Amino acid sequence: MARITAGVTTSHVPAIGAALDQGKADTDYWRPVFAGYEWSKKWIAEERPDVIVLVYNDHASAFSLELLPTFAIGCAESFAVADEGFGPRPVPEVQGHPDLACHLAKSLILDEFDMTVINKMDVDHGLTVPLSLLYGQPDAWPVKVIPIAVNVVEYPQPTGNRCFELGKALRRAVKSFDQDLNVQVWGTGGMSHQLQGPRAGLINPAFDRDFLDRLVADPDSLKKMPHIEYMRESGSEGVELIMWLIMRGAMGKKVKELYRFYHVPASNTAVGHLVVKPAK
Amino acid sequence: MNKLEDFDDIPGTTIFTTDMSRKGFHLNQFCMSLMKPENRLRFKADERAYLDEWPMTEAQKQAVLDRDYNAAIKEGGNIYFLAKIFATDGKSFQEAAASMTGMTTEQYVAMMLAGGRSPKGQRSIRKGN
């Protein structure tokens, strides 16, 4: 049977991808950011997951305002790298896992989570930057990826509670897949950042650290946090953190924290990163 | 529960709601068109002519021509869509963000390196906290 072995959360700042792609990773500005992922790179090389269910948000790359799904799952064989306005990132195409993805779509919808099913989609920095952070710059990604895209761009986003419950349903769905697969669930985006308006540049380390603590030990206390509180405390784009609740919901009641990293700044953003595994 | 009126209460912040999405539909779709290299070339060759192909308001077009992102947001622009404009210009997200704060890029980068903008006094207009 397929099993969820670990959860990862990380910010997906586009400038991190650009720094890596342009050979700037070893500069004073970027070195501390990439150093924060060294442990995780070694860890994932040992864990060798078969599939990552990667929760992220599209940044006006695949979804225009013509059609914006709240929750969508990628069932394609592969996903091309999006051109976000400056040419596609020079990273490998992302390989999907259609069999598991179709099973998840079916299972989630029958479990009353009305997923939009995607059979063709370009993926942007929201999905590729986390892969770069954990896997570096390989010729091909050594893992299959099932994208779950969440609308965090346009209010109303799904509630934190709905995200957490989707994670729980995801756990049930993975466990009912009849192939021996090592599956990880990643939640990306955040932490505190605001990219727009006169308040741009907002960073709130106290909020971020408290969020990390509660995500590990007391996720129930985060489920009812309204969007407006994320926006006030962690910036208008900090609301991406609701996606981390999907990862946490998929881990079961208790988790063991394996690794944590927090750093300010990467471009406009506070970088947060957690590695957890389900605990009894 | 989320109350819509709260969204006007965060200083220096516009929340991109479904209503804003309606207002900014053509502006944001224009931005999205810049994901294609051939459209970027046409836009750069004659910005006004390219904008005139879209059913945008004059205020929206002017905000784009001026690269006034605060004005574009007021007219329904969303920052992730507007990002296609400054990507086309070869500008970073930091440069664009700085331009919205009234700071120079150097001042803004220095603020971020020093830990970013504190939320203190920036949470609520009503409460002033």
mmCIF file of C-alpha atoms in Angstrom:
data_model
loop_
_atom_site.group_PDB
_atom_site.id
_atom_site.type_symbol
_atom_site.label_atom_id
_atom_site.label_comp_id
_atom_site.label_asym_id
_atom_site.label_seq_id
_atom_site.Cartn_x
_atom_site.Cartn_y
_atom_site.Cartn_z
ATOM 1 C CA MET A 1 0.000 0.000 0.000
ATOM 2 C CA ALA A 2 1.057 3.583 -0.534
ATOM 3 C CA ARG A 3 2.114 5.384 2.630
ATOM 4 C CA ILE A 4 2.763 8.964 3.678
ATOM 5 C CA THR A 5 6.217 8.948 5.249
ATOM 6 C CA ALA A 6 6.970 12.629 5.790
ATOM 7 C CA GLY A 7 5.839 16.200 5.367
ATOM 8 C CA VAL A 8 7.819 19.210 4.229
ATOM 9 C CA THR A 9 6.919 22.877 4.236
ATOM 10 C CA THR A 10 8.931 25.600 2.585
ATOM 11 C CA SER A 11 8.624 29.081 1.172
ATOM 12 C CA HIS A 12 8.734 29.235 -2.627
ATOM 13 C CA VAL A 13 10.219 32.713 -3.235
ATOM 14 C CA PRO A 14 10.877 33.240 -6.981
ATOM 15 C CA ALA A 15 14.163 35.071 -6.289
ATOM 16 C CA ILE A 16 15.539 31.859 -4.725
ATOM 17 C CA GLY A 17 15.045 30.111 -8.070
ATOM 18 C CA ALA A 18 16.587 33.040 -9.915
ATOM 19 C CA ALA A 19 19.605 33.049 -7.564
ATOM 20 C CA LEU A 20 20.212 29.363 -8.221
ATOM 21 C CA ASP A 21 19.602 29.620 -11.973
ATOM 22 C CA GLN A 22 21.935 32.611 -12.320
ATOM 23 C CA GLY A 23 24.748 31.073 -10.258
ATOM 24 C CA LYS A 24 24.348 33.493 -7.329
ATOM 25 C CA ALA A 25 23.750 30.859 -4.650
ATOM 26 C CA ASP A 26 27.251 31.279 -3.245
ATOM 27 C CA THR A 27 27.026 35.018 -2.595
ATOM 28 C CA ASP A 28 26.860 36.607 0.865
ATOM 29 C CA TYR A 29 23.180 37.394 0.402
ATOM 30 C CA TRP A 30 22.060 33.913 -0.658
ATOM 31 C CA ARG A 31 24.523 31.605 1.132
ATOM 32 C CA PRO A 32 22.575 31.584 4.448
ATOM 33 C CA VAL A 33 19.345 30.714 2.619
ATOM 34 C CA PHE A 34 20.775 27.701 0.802
ATOM 35 C CA ALA A 35 22.749 26.619 3.886
ATOM 36 C CA GLY A 36 19.403 26.270 5.651
ATOM 37 C CA TYR A 37 18.449 23.482 3.240
ATOM 38 C CA GLU A 38 21.674 21.436 3.383
ATOM 39 C CA TRP A 39 20.310 19.122 6.082
ATOM 40 C CA SER A 40 17.125 18.559 4.080
ATOM 41 C CA LYS A 41 19.006 17.787 0.861
ATOM 42 C CA LYS A 42 20.949 15.023 2.634
ATOM 43 C CA TRP A 43 17.777 13.794 4.338
ATOM 44 C CA ILE A 44 15.774 13.511 1.107
ATOM 45 C CA ALA A 45 18.666 11.761 -0.668
ATOM 46 C CA GLU A 46 18.343 9.052 1.989
ATOM 47 C CA GLU A 47 14.541 9.021 2.127
ATOM 48 C CA ARG A 48 14.173 8.728 -1.671
ATOM 49 C CA PRO A 49 10.407 9.309 -1.855
ATOM 50 C CA ASP A 50 8.680 7.909 -4.961
ATOM 51 C CA VAL A 51 6.067 10.633 -5.154
ATOM 52 C CA ILE A 52 5.590 14.107 -3.722
ATOM 53 C CA VAL A 53 2.086 15.494 -3.460
ATOM 54 C CA LEU A 54 3.140 19.112 -3.789
ATOM 55 C CA VAL A 55 0.652 21.702 -2.536
ATOM 56 C CA TYR A 56 1.352 25.125 -4.033
ATOM 57 C CA ASN A 57 -0.337 28.053 -5.649
ATOM 58 C CA ASP A 58 -0.182 29.152 -9.231
ATOM 59 C CA HIS A 59 0.906 32.795 -9.628
ATOM 60 C CA ALA A 60 -1.117 33.819 -12.675
ATOM 61 C CA SER A 61 0.830 31.355 -14.823
ATOM 62 C CA ALA A 62 -1.522 28.442 -15.529
ATOM 63 C CA PHE A 63 -4.749 30.045 -14.345
ATOM 64 C CA SER A 64 -5.807 33.440 -15.631
ATOM 65 C CA LEU A 65 -8.869 35.204 -14.250
ATOM 66 C CA GLU A 66 -10.952 33.373 -16.841
ATOM 67 C CA LEU A 67 -10.990 30.341 -14.595
ATOM 68 C CA LEU A 68 -9.549 30.010 -11.118
ATOM 69 C CA PRO A 69 -10.145 26.721 -9.304
ATOM 70 C CA THR A 70 -10.100 26.664 -5.507
ATOM 71 C CA PHE A 71 -8.506 23.200 -5.331
ATOM 72 C CA ALA A 72 -7.090 21.449 -8.393
ATOM 73 C CA ILE A 73 -5.059 18.258 -8.861
ATOM 74 C CA GLY A 74 -2.625 17.541 -11.690
ATOM 75 C CA CYS A 75 -3.160 14.118 -13.279
ATOM 76 C CA ALA A 76 -0.909 14.603 -16.323
ATOM 77 C CA GLU A 77 2.125 12.485 -17.310
ATOM 78 C CA SER A 78 4.279 15.605 -17.117
ATOM 79 C CA PHE A 79 4.118 19.331 -16.463
ATOM 80 C CA ALA A 80 6.080 21.886 -18.507
ATOM 81 C CA VAL A 81 7.924 24.733 -16.762
ATOM 82 C CA ALA A 82 6.028 28.023 -17.160
ATOM 83 C CA ASP A 83 7.335 31.184 -18.818
ATOM 84 C CA GLU A 84 6.510 33.774 -16.151
ATOM 85 C CA GLY A 85 7.565 36.751 -18.238
ATOM 86 C CA PHE A 86 11.332 36.238 -18.475
ATOM 87 C CA GLY A 87 11.504 32.784 -20.101
ATOM 88 C CA PRO A 88 11.009 29.426 -18.337
ATOM 89 C CA ARG A 89 13.380 28.520 -15.465
ATOM 90 C CA PRO A 90 16.169 26.237 -16.739
ATOM 91 C CA VAL A 91 14.967 23.271 -14.701
ATOM 92 C CA PRO A 92 13.822 19.807 -15.799
ATOM 93 C CA GLU A 93 10.251 19.117 -16.805
ATOM 94 C CA VAL A 94 8.203 17.801 -13.871
ATOM 95 C CA GLN A 95 7.077 14.189 -14.151
ATOM 96 C CA GLY A 96 3.659 13.326 -12.743
ATOM 97 C CA HIS A 97 2.224 10.082 -11.414
ATOM 98 C CA PRO A 98 -1.076 9.778 -13.319
ATOM 99 C CA ASP A 99 -2.175 6.493 -11.681
ATOM 100 C CA LEU A 100 -1.876 7.792 -8.145
ATOM 101 C CA ALA A 101 -3.144 11.253 -9.124
ATOM 102 C CA CYS A 102 -6.299 9.833 -10.721
ATOM 103 C CA HIS A 103 -6.857 7.648 -7.680
ATOM 104 C CA LEU A 104 -6.453 10.686 -5.401
ATOM 105 C CA ALA A 105 -8.831 12.779 -7.526
ATOM 106 C CA LYS A 106 -11.456 10.049 -7.435
ATOM 107 C CA SER A 107 -11.031 9.364 -3.751
ATOM 108 C CA LEU A 108 -11.048 13.066 -2.754
ATOM 109 C CA ILE A 109 -14.137 13.900 -4.799
ATOM 110 C CA LEU A 110 -16.062 10.925 -3.419
ATOM 111 C CA ASP A 111 -14.848 12.063 0.007
ATOM 112 C CA GLU A 112 -16.660 15.372 -0.781
ATOM 113 C CA PHE A 113 -13.671 17.515 -1.770
ATOM 114 C CA ASP A 114 -14.642 18.799 -5.202
ATOM 115 C CA MET A 115 -11.275 18.888 -6.919
ATOM 116 C CA THR A 116 -10.776 20.329 -10.379
ATOM 117 C CA VAL A 117 -8.976 17.709 -12.482
ATOM 118 C CA ILE A 118 -6.076 18.968 -14.623
ATOM 119 C CA ASN A 119 -4.669 17.056 -17.593
ATOM 120 C CA LYS A 120 -2.429 19.802 -18.956
ATOM 121 C CA MET A 121 -0.730 22.539 -16.971
ATOM 122 C CA ASP A 122 2.510 24.527 -16.876
ATOM 123 C CA VAL A 123 3.972 24.833 -13.384
ATOM 124 C CA ASP A 124 5.606 28.001 -12.098
ATOM 125 C CA HIS A 125 8.105 28.923 -9.360
ATOM 126 C CA GLY A 126 5.569 27.964 -6.688
ATOM 127 C CA LEU A 127 6.210 24.328 -7.548
ATOM 128 C CA THR A 128 9.740 24.342 -8.981
ATOM 129 C CA VAL A 129 11.523 26.435 -6.318
ATOM 130 C CA PRO A 130 10.732 23.925 -3.519
ATOM 131 C CA LEU A 131 12.063 21.112 -5.747
ATOM 132 C CA SER A 132 15.243 23.121 -6.395
ATOM 133 C CA LEU A 133 15.732 23.759 -2.678
ATOM 134 C CA LEU A 134 15.520 20.059 -1.768
ATOM 135 C CA TYR A 135 17.074 18.476 -4.888
ATOM 136 C CA GLY A 136 19.466 21.147 -6.183
ATOM 137 C CA GLN A 137 20.115 21.214 -9.924
ATOM 138 C CA PRO A 138 19.778 17.655 -11.290
ATOM 139 C CA ASP A 139 19.389 16.785 -14.988
ATOM 140 C CA ALA A 140 16.045 15.194 -14.145
ATOM 141 C CA TRP A 141 13.979 15.392 -10.939
ATOM 142 C CA PRO A 142 14.480 12.069 -9.127
ATOM 143 C CA VAL A 143 10.853 11.944 -7.989
ATOM 144 C CA LYS A 144 7.337 12.016 -9.416
ATOM 145 C CA VAL A 145 5.224 15.017 -8.473
ATOM 146 C CA ILE A 146 1.463 15.383 -8.130
ATOM 147 C CA PRO A 147 0.631 19.093 -8.040
ATOM 148 C CA ILE A 148 -2.259 20.278 -5.913
ATOM 149 C CA ALA A 149 -2.955 23.898 -6.784
ATOM 150 C CA VAL A 150 -4.783 26.047 -4.234
ATOM 151 C CA ASN A 151 -6.270 29.457 -4.935
ATOM 152 C CA VAL A 152 -4.594 31.873 -2.544
ATOM 153 C CA VAL A 153 -4.538 34.757 -5.044
ATOM 154 C CA GLU A 154 -8.179 35.866 -4.983
ATOM 155 C CA TYR A 155 -10.339 36.262 -1.875
ATOM 156 C CA PRO A 156 -12.075 34.202 -0.696
ATOM 157 C CA GLN A 157 -9.386 31.577 -0.466
ATOM 158 C CA PRO A 158 -10.430 28.251 1.074
ATOM 159 C CA THR A 159 -10.556 28.434 4.864
ATOM 160 C CA GLY A 160 -7.750 27.064 6.985
ATOM 161 C CA ASN A 161 -10.128 24.462 8.331
ATOM 162 C CA ARG A 162 -11.038 23.313 4.828
ATOM 163 C CA CYS A 163 -7.340 23.041 3.963
ATOM 164 C CA PHE A 164 -6.649 20.976 7.085
ATOM 165 C CA GLU A 165 -9.595 18.677 6.315
ATOM 166 C CA LEU A 166 -8.394 18.288 2.718
ATOM 167 C CA GLY A 167 -5.070 17.116 4.133
ATOM 168 C CA LYS A 168 -6.866 14.501 6.222
ATOM 169 C CA ALA A 169 -8.791 13.302 3.157
ATOM 170 C CA LEU A 170 -5.529 13.172 1.224
ATOM 171 C CA ARG A 171 -4.100 10.873 3.871
ATOM 172 C CA ARG A 172 -7.073 8.504 3.534
ATOM 173 C CA ALA A 173 -6.770 8.628 -0.252
ATOM 174 C CA VAL A 174 -3.038 7.822 -0.332
ATOM 175 C CA LYS A 175 -3.444 4.943 2.133
ATOM 176 C CA SER A 176 -6.094 3.325 -0.069
ATOM 177 C CA PHE A 177 -3.844 3.172 -3.164
ATOM 178 C CA ASP A 178 -2.812 -0.383 -3.883
ATOM 179 C CA GLN A 179 0.848 0.123 -4.806
ATOM 180 C CA ASP A 180 3.870 0.189 -2.552
ATOM 181 C CA LEU A 181 4.833 3.850 -2.766
ATOM 182 C CA ASN A 182 6.763 6.159 -0.462
ATOM 183 C CA VAL A 183 4.773 9.396 -0.594
ATOM 184 C CA GLN A 184 5.590 12.778 0.912
ATOM 185 C CA VAL A 185 3.224 15.740 1.192
ATOM 186 C CA TRP A 186 4.684 19.212 0.831
ATOM 187 C CA GLY A 187 3.004 22.503 1.709
ATOM 188 C CA THR A 188 4.623 25.576 0.197
ATOM 189 C CA GLY A 189 4.430 29.378 0.222
ATOM 190 C CA GLY A 190 4.777 31.923 3.020
ATOM 191 C CA MET A 191 6.021 32.840 5.464
ATOM 192 C CA SER A 192 5.292 36.493 6.248
ATOM 193 C CA HIS A 193 5.516 38.740 3.200
ATOM 194 C CA GLN A 194 3.654 41.507 1.458
ATOM 195 C CA LEU A 195 4.435 42.279 -2.168
ATOM 196 C CA GLN A 196 2.021 45.125 -2.834
ATOM 197 C CA GLY A 197 1.121 48.641 -1.785
ATOM 198 C CA PRO A 198 2.777 51.058 0.643
ATOM 199 C CA ARG A 199 2.952 48.299 3.304
ATOM 200 C CA ALA A 200 5.122 46.074 1.052
ATOM 201 C CA GLY A 201 8.072 44.520 2.867
ATOM 202 C CA LEU A 202 6.154 43.528 5.981
ATOM 203 C CA ILE A 203 7.866 40.772 7.972
ATOM 204 C CA ASN A 204 6.608 39.340 11.271
ATOM 205 C CA PRO A 205 9.049 36.849 12.849
ATOM 206 C CA ALA A 206 6.975 36.526 16.046
ATOM 207 C CA PHE A 207 3.933 35.455 14.044
ATOM 208 C CA ASP A 208 6.000 33.117 11.862
ATOM 209 C CA ARG A 209 7.727 31.361 14.769
ATOM 210 C CA ASP A 210 4.450 30.934 16.612
ATOM 211 C CA PHE A 211 2.886 29.512 13.428
ATOM 212 C CA LEU A 212 5.735 26.981 13.114
ATOM 213 C CA ASP A 213 5.329 25.933 16.764
ATOM 214 C CA ARG A 214 1.578 25.530 16.490
ATOM 215 C CA LEU A 215 1.697 23.779 13.120
ATOM 216 C CA VAL A 216 3.825 21.073 14.741
ATOM 217 C CA ALA A 217 2.256 20.791 18.187
ATOM 218 C CA ASP A 218 -1.209 22.325 18.105
ATOM 219 C CA PRO A 219 -2.559 22.582 14.527
ATOM 220 C CA ASP A 220 -6.168 22.604 15.775
ATOM 221 C CA SER A 221 -5.542 26.101 17.108
ATOM 222 C CA LEU A 222 -4.705 27.316 13.572
ATOM 223 C CA LYS A 223 -7.726 25.890 11.815
ATOM 224 C CA LYS A 224 -10.052 28.752 12.735
ATOM 225 C CA MET A 225 -7.645 31.603 12.022
ATOM 226 C CA PRO A 226 -9.481 33.889 9.566
ATOM 227 C CA HIS A 227 -7.779 35.088 6.373
ATOM 228 C CA ILE A 228 -7.828 38.659 7.616
ATOM 229 C CA GLU A 229 -5.596 37.735 10.545
ATOM 230 C CA TYR A 230 -2.980 36.187 8.250
ATOM 231 C CA MET A 231 -3.140 39.334 6.127
ATOM 232 C CA ARG A 232 -2.858 41.741 9.042
ATOM 233 C CA GLU A 233 -0.095 39.854 10.847
ATOM 234 C CA SER A 234 1.914 38.212 8.082
ATOM 235 C CA GLY A 235 1.205 40.449 5.080
ATOM 236 C CA SER A 236 -1.334 40.187 2.292
ATOM 237 C CA GLU A 237 0.663 37.378 0.650
ATOM 238 C CA GLY A 238 1.338 35.634 3.983
ATOM 239 C CA VAL A 239 -2.103 34.054 3.560
ATOM 240 C CA GLU A 240 -0.285 31.415 1.478
ATOM 241 C CA LEU A 241 0.406 29.744 4.821
ATOM 242 C CA ILE A 242 -3.039 28.118 4.697
ATOM 243 C CA MET A 243 -1.422 25.652 2.275
ATOM 244 C CA TRP A 244 0.852 24.414 5.056
ATOM 245 C CA LEU A 245 -2.278 23.214 6.858
ATOM 246 C CA ILE A 246 -2.952 20.731 4.032
ATOM 247 C CA MET A 247 0.442 19.139 4.676
ATOM 248 C CA ARG A 248 -0.238 19.060 8.406
ATOM 249 C CA GLY A 249 -3.700 17.526 7.983
ATOM 250 C CA ALA A 250 -2.112 14.742 5.916
ATOM 251 C CA MET A 251 0.315 13.793 8.708
ATOM 252 C CA GLY A 252 -2.252 12.538 11.223
ATOM 253 C CA LYS A 253 -2.685 13.640 14.809
ATOM 254 C CA LYS A 254 0.905 13.858 15.961
ATOM 255 C CA VAL A 255 4.148 14.613 14.178
ATOM 256 C CA LYS A 256 7.810 14.458 15.098
ATOM 257 C CA GLU A 257 9.720 17.538 14.035
ATOM 258 C CA LEU A 258 12.939 16.522 12.276
ATOM 259 C CA TYR A 259 14.211 19.891 11.112
ATOM 260 C CA ARG A 260 13.378 23.574 11.133
ATOM 261 C CA PHE A 261 14.866 26.622 9.427
ATOM 262 C CA TYR A 262 13.862 30.274 9.530
ATOM 263 C CA HIS A 263 15.601 33.173 7.821
ATOM 264 C CA VAL A 264 14.908 36.818 6.938
ATOM 265 C CA PRO A 265 15.054 37.979 4.193
ATOM 266 C CA ALA A 266 14.908 36.358 0.793
ATOM 267 C CA SER A 267 13.965 39.238 -1.466
ATOM 268 C CA ASN A 268 10.631 40.423 0.084
ATOM 269 C CA THR A 269 9.982 37.329 2.146
ATOM 270 C CA ALA A 270 10.639 35.478 5.398
ATOM 271 C CA VAL A 271 11.818 31.954 4.572
ATOM 272 C CA GLY A 272 10.426 29.136 6.702
ATOM 273 C CA HIS A 273 11.079 25.423 6.317
ATOM 274 C CA LEU A 274 9.947 22.393 8.309
ATOM 275 C CA VAL A 275 10.502 18.664 7.950
ATOM 276 C CA VAL A 276 8.192 16.415 9.957
ATOM 277 C CA LYS A 277 7.145 12.812 9.996
ATOM 278 C CA PRO A 278 3.944 11.232 11.264
ATOM 279 C CA ALA A 279 4.259 10.025 14.877
ATOM 280 C CA LYS A 280 2.232 7.478 16.834
ATOM 281 C CA MET B 1 -15.680 34.697 10.273
ATOM 282 C CA ASN B 2 -14.248 36.956 7.579
ATOM 283 C CA LYS B 3 -16.013 40.272 7.245
ATOM 284 C CA LEU B 4 -15.491 42.000 3.920
ATOM 285 C CA GLU B 5 -15.410 45.484 5.412
ATOM 286 C CA ASP B 6 -12.312 44.520 7.433
ATOM 287 C CA PHE B 7 -10.351 44.459 4.194
ATOM 288 C CA ASP B 8 -10.340 48.235 3.957
ATOM 289 C CA ASP B 9 -8.877 48.446 7.456
ATOM 290 C CA ILE B 10 -5.320 47.230 6.767
ATOM 291 C CA PRO B 11 -3.014 50.205 6.129
ATOM 292 C CA GLY B 12 -1.394 50.410 2.696
ATOM 293 C CA THR B 13 -2.990 47.171 1.536
ATOM 294 C CA THR B 14 -5.561 46.249 -1.108
ATOM 295 C CA ILE B 15 -7.111 42.809 -0.830
ATOM 296 C CA PHE B 16 -7.770 41.214 -4.193
ATOM 297 C CA THR B 17 -11.393 40.120 -3.866
ATOM 298 C CA THR B 18 -13.766 38.646 -6.451
ATOM 299 C CA ASP B 19 -15.097 42.196 -6.989
ATOM 300 C CA MET B 20 -11.600 43.522 -7.690
ATOM 301 C CA SER B 21 -11.127 40.580 -10.016
ATOM 302 C CA ARG B 22 -14.148 41.767 -12.019
ATOM 303 C CA LYS B 23 -12.885 45.358 -12.046
ATOM 304 C CA GLY B 24 -9.393 44.402 -13.144
ATOM 305 C CA PHE B 25 -10.269 41.550 -15.492
ATOM 306 C CA HIS B 26 -8.969 43.057 -18.742
ATOM 307 C CA LEU B 27 -5.968 44.694 -17.072
ATOM 308 C CA ASN B 28 -4.923 41.376 -15.567
ATOM 309 C CA GLN B 29 -5.579 39.458 -18.782
ATOM 310 C CA PHE B 30 -3.364 41.960 -20.625
ATOM 311 C CA CYS B 31 -0.611 41.249 -18.060
ATOM 312 C CA MET B 32 -1.016 37.530 -18.598
ATOM 313 C CA SER B 33 -0.528 37.978 -22.354
ATOM 314 C CA LEU B 34 3.064 39.060 -21.608
ATOM 315 C CA MET B 35 3.941 35.468 -20.802
ATOM 316 C CA LYS B 36 4.389 34.944 -24.544
ATOM 317 C CA PRO B 37 7.723 36.232 -25.946
ATOM 318 C CA GLU B 38 6.093 37.508 -29.160
ATOM 319 C CA ASN B 39 3.634 39.607 -27.126
ATOM 320 C CA ARG B 40 6.450 41.018 -24.994
ATOM 321 C CA LEU B 41 8.199 42.158 -28.194
ATOM 322 C CA ARG B 42 5.045 43.777 -29.555
ATOM 323 C CA PHE B 43 4.346 45.513 -26.217
ATOM 324 C CA LYS B 44 7.905 46.847 -25.981
ATOM 325 C CA ALA B 45 7.812 48.078 -29.587
ATOM 326 C CA ASP B 46 4.713 50.258 -28.995
ATOM 327 C CA GLU B 47 3.212 50.071 -25.508
ATOM 328 C CA ARG B 48 0.279 52.370 -26.238
ATOM 329 C CA ALA B 49 -0.735 50.522 -29.406
ATOM 330 C CA TYR B 50 -0.544 47.149 -27.626
ATOM 331 C CA LEU B 51 -2.632 48.426 -24.702
ATOM 332 C CA ASP B 52 -5.230 49.840 -27.094
ATOM 333 C CA GLU B 53 -5.922 46.302 -28.284
ATOM 334 C CA TRP B 54 -7.417 45.582 -24.846
ATOM 335 C CA PRO B 55 -10.798 46.829 -23.555
ATOM 336 C CA MET B 56 -9.150 48.455 -20.546
ATOM 337 C CA THR B 57 -10.075 51.787 -18.955
ATOM 338 C CA GLU B 58 -7.873 54.802 -19.643
ATOM 339 C CA ALA B 59 -6.869 54.835 -15.959
ATOM 340 C CA GLN B 60 -5.706 51.214 -16.235
ATOM 341 C CA LYS B 61 -3.708 51.911 -19.391
ATOM 342 C CA GLN B 62 -2.115 55.009 -17.863
ATOM 343 C CA ALA B 63 -1.126 53.092 -14.716
ATOM 344 C CA VAL B 64 0.659 50.531 -16.916
ATOM 345 C CA LEU B 65 2.396 53.190 -19.030
ATOM 346 C CA ASP B 66 3.523 54.974 -15.825
ATOM 347 C CA ARG B 67 4.521 51.673 -14.142
ATOM 348 C CA ASP B 68 2.487 53.055 -11.224
ATOM 349 C CA TYR B 69 1.680 49.766 -9.513
ATOM 350 C CA ASN B 70 -0.296 51.347 -6.671
ATOM 351 C CA ALA B 71 -2.581 52.945 -9.262
ATOM 352 C CA ALA B 72 -2.823 49.662 -11.161
ATOM 353 C CA ILE B 73 -3.838 47.842 -7.966
ATOM 354 C CA LYS B 74 -6.470 50.502 -7.259
ATOM 355 C CA GLU B 75 -7.867 49.821 -10.739
ATOM 356 C CA GLY B 76 -8.193 46.095 -10.049
ATOM 357 C CA GLY B 77 -4.686 44.862 -10.853
ATOM 358 C CA ASN B 78 -3.344 41.907 -8.923
ATOM 359 C CA ILE B 79 0.335 41.853 -8.031
ATOM 360 C CA TYR B 80 0.991 38.387 -9.480
ATOM 361 C CA PHE B 81 -0.449 39.510 -12.804
ATOM 362 C CA LEU B 82 1.312 42.886 -12.664
ATOM 363 C CA ALA B 83 4.536 40.922 -12.109
ATOM 364 C CA LYS B 84 4.464 40.013 -15.813
ATOM 365 C CA ILE B 85 4.961 43.722 -16.603
ATOM 366 C CA PHE B 86 8.045 44.185 -14.475
ATOM 367 C CA ALA B 87 9.397 40.802 -15.569
ATOM 368 C CA THR B 88 9.062 42.103 -19.139
ATOM 369 C CA ASP B 89 10.976 45.218 -18.020
ATOM 370 C CA GLY B 90 13.697 43.003 -16.539
ATOM 371 C CA LYS B 91 12.986 44.356 -13.049
ATOM 372 C CA SER B 92 12.969 42.308 -9.868
ATOM 373 C CA PHE B 93 10.095 41.883 -7.437
ATOM 374 C CA GLN B 94 12.124 43.928 -4.933
ATOM 375 C CA GLU B 95 12.430 46.873 -7.311
ATOM 376 C CA ALA B 96 8.695 46.758 -8.042
ATOM 377 C CA ALA B 97 7.800 46.450 -4.353
ATOM 378 C CA ALA B 98 10.090 49.341 -3.468
ATOM 379 C CA SER B 99 8.375 51.539 -6.072
ATOM 380 C CA MET B 100 5.059 51.054 -4.245
ATOM 381 C CA THR B 101 6.424 52.130 -0.857
ATOM 382 C CA GLY B 102 7.827 55.516 -1.835
ATOM 383 C CA MET B 103 11.347 54.288 -0.995
ATOM 384 C CA THR B 104 14.270 53.960 -3.357
ATOM 385 C CA THR B 105 15.277 50.395 -4.192
ATOM 386 C CA GLU B 106 18.437 50.864 -2.066
ATOM 387 C CA GLN B 107 16.414 52.033 0.953
ATOM 388 C CA TYR B 108 13.946 49.171 0.512
ATOM 389 C CA VAL B 109 16.677 46.517 0.177
ATOM 390 C CA ALA B 110 18.330 47.919 3.315
ATOM 391 C CA MET B 111 15.012 47.735 5.197
ATOM 392 C CA MET B 112 14.584 44.094 4.191
ATOM 393 C CA LEU B 113 18.151 43.240 5.232
ATOM 394 C CA ALA B 114 17.465 44.860 8.597
ATOM 395 C CA GLY B 115 14.501 42.513 9.126
ATOM 396 C CA GLY B 116 11.741 44.052 7.012
ATOM 397 C CA ARG B 117 8.838 46.323 7.870
ATOM 398 C CA SER B 118 7.509 45.772 11.373
ATOM 399 C CA PRO B 119 3.763 45.088 11.673
ATOM 400 C CA LYS B 120 3.684 47.481 14.652
ATOM 401 C CA GLY B 121 1.196 50.261 13.917
ATOM 402 C CA GLN B 122 0.482 48.642 10.517
ATOM 403 C CA ARG B 123 -2.234 46.152 11.462
ATOM 404 C CA SER B 124 -5.404 48.220 11.565
ATOM 405 C CA ILE B 125 -6.381 51.762 10.665
ATOM 406 C CA ARG B 126 -9.297 51.669 13.132
ATOM 407 C CA LYS B 127 -7.277 50.379 16.067
ATOM 408 C CA GLY B 128 -4.072 52.168 15.142
ATOM 409 C CA ASN B 129 -1.990 49.149 16.220
#
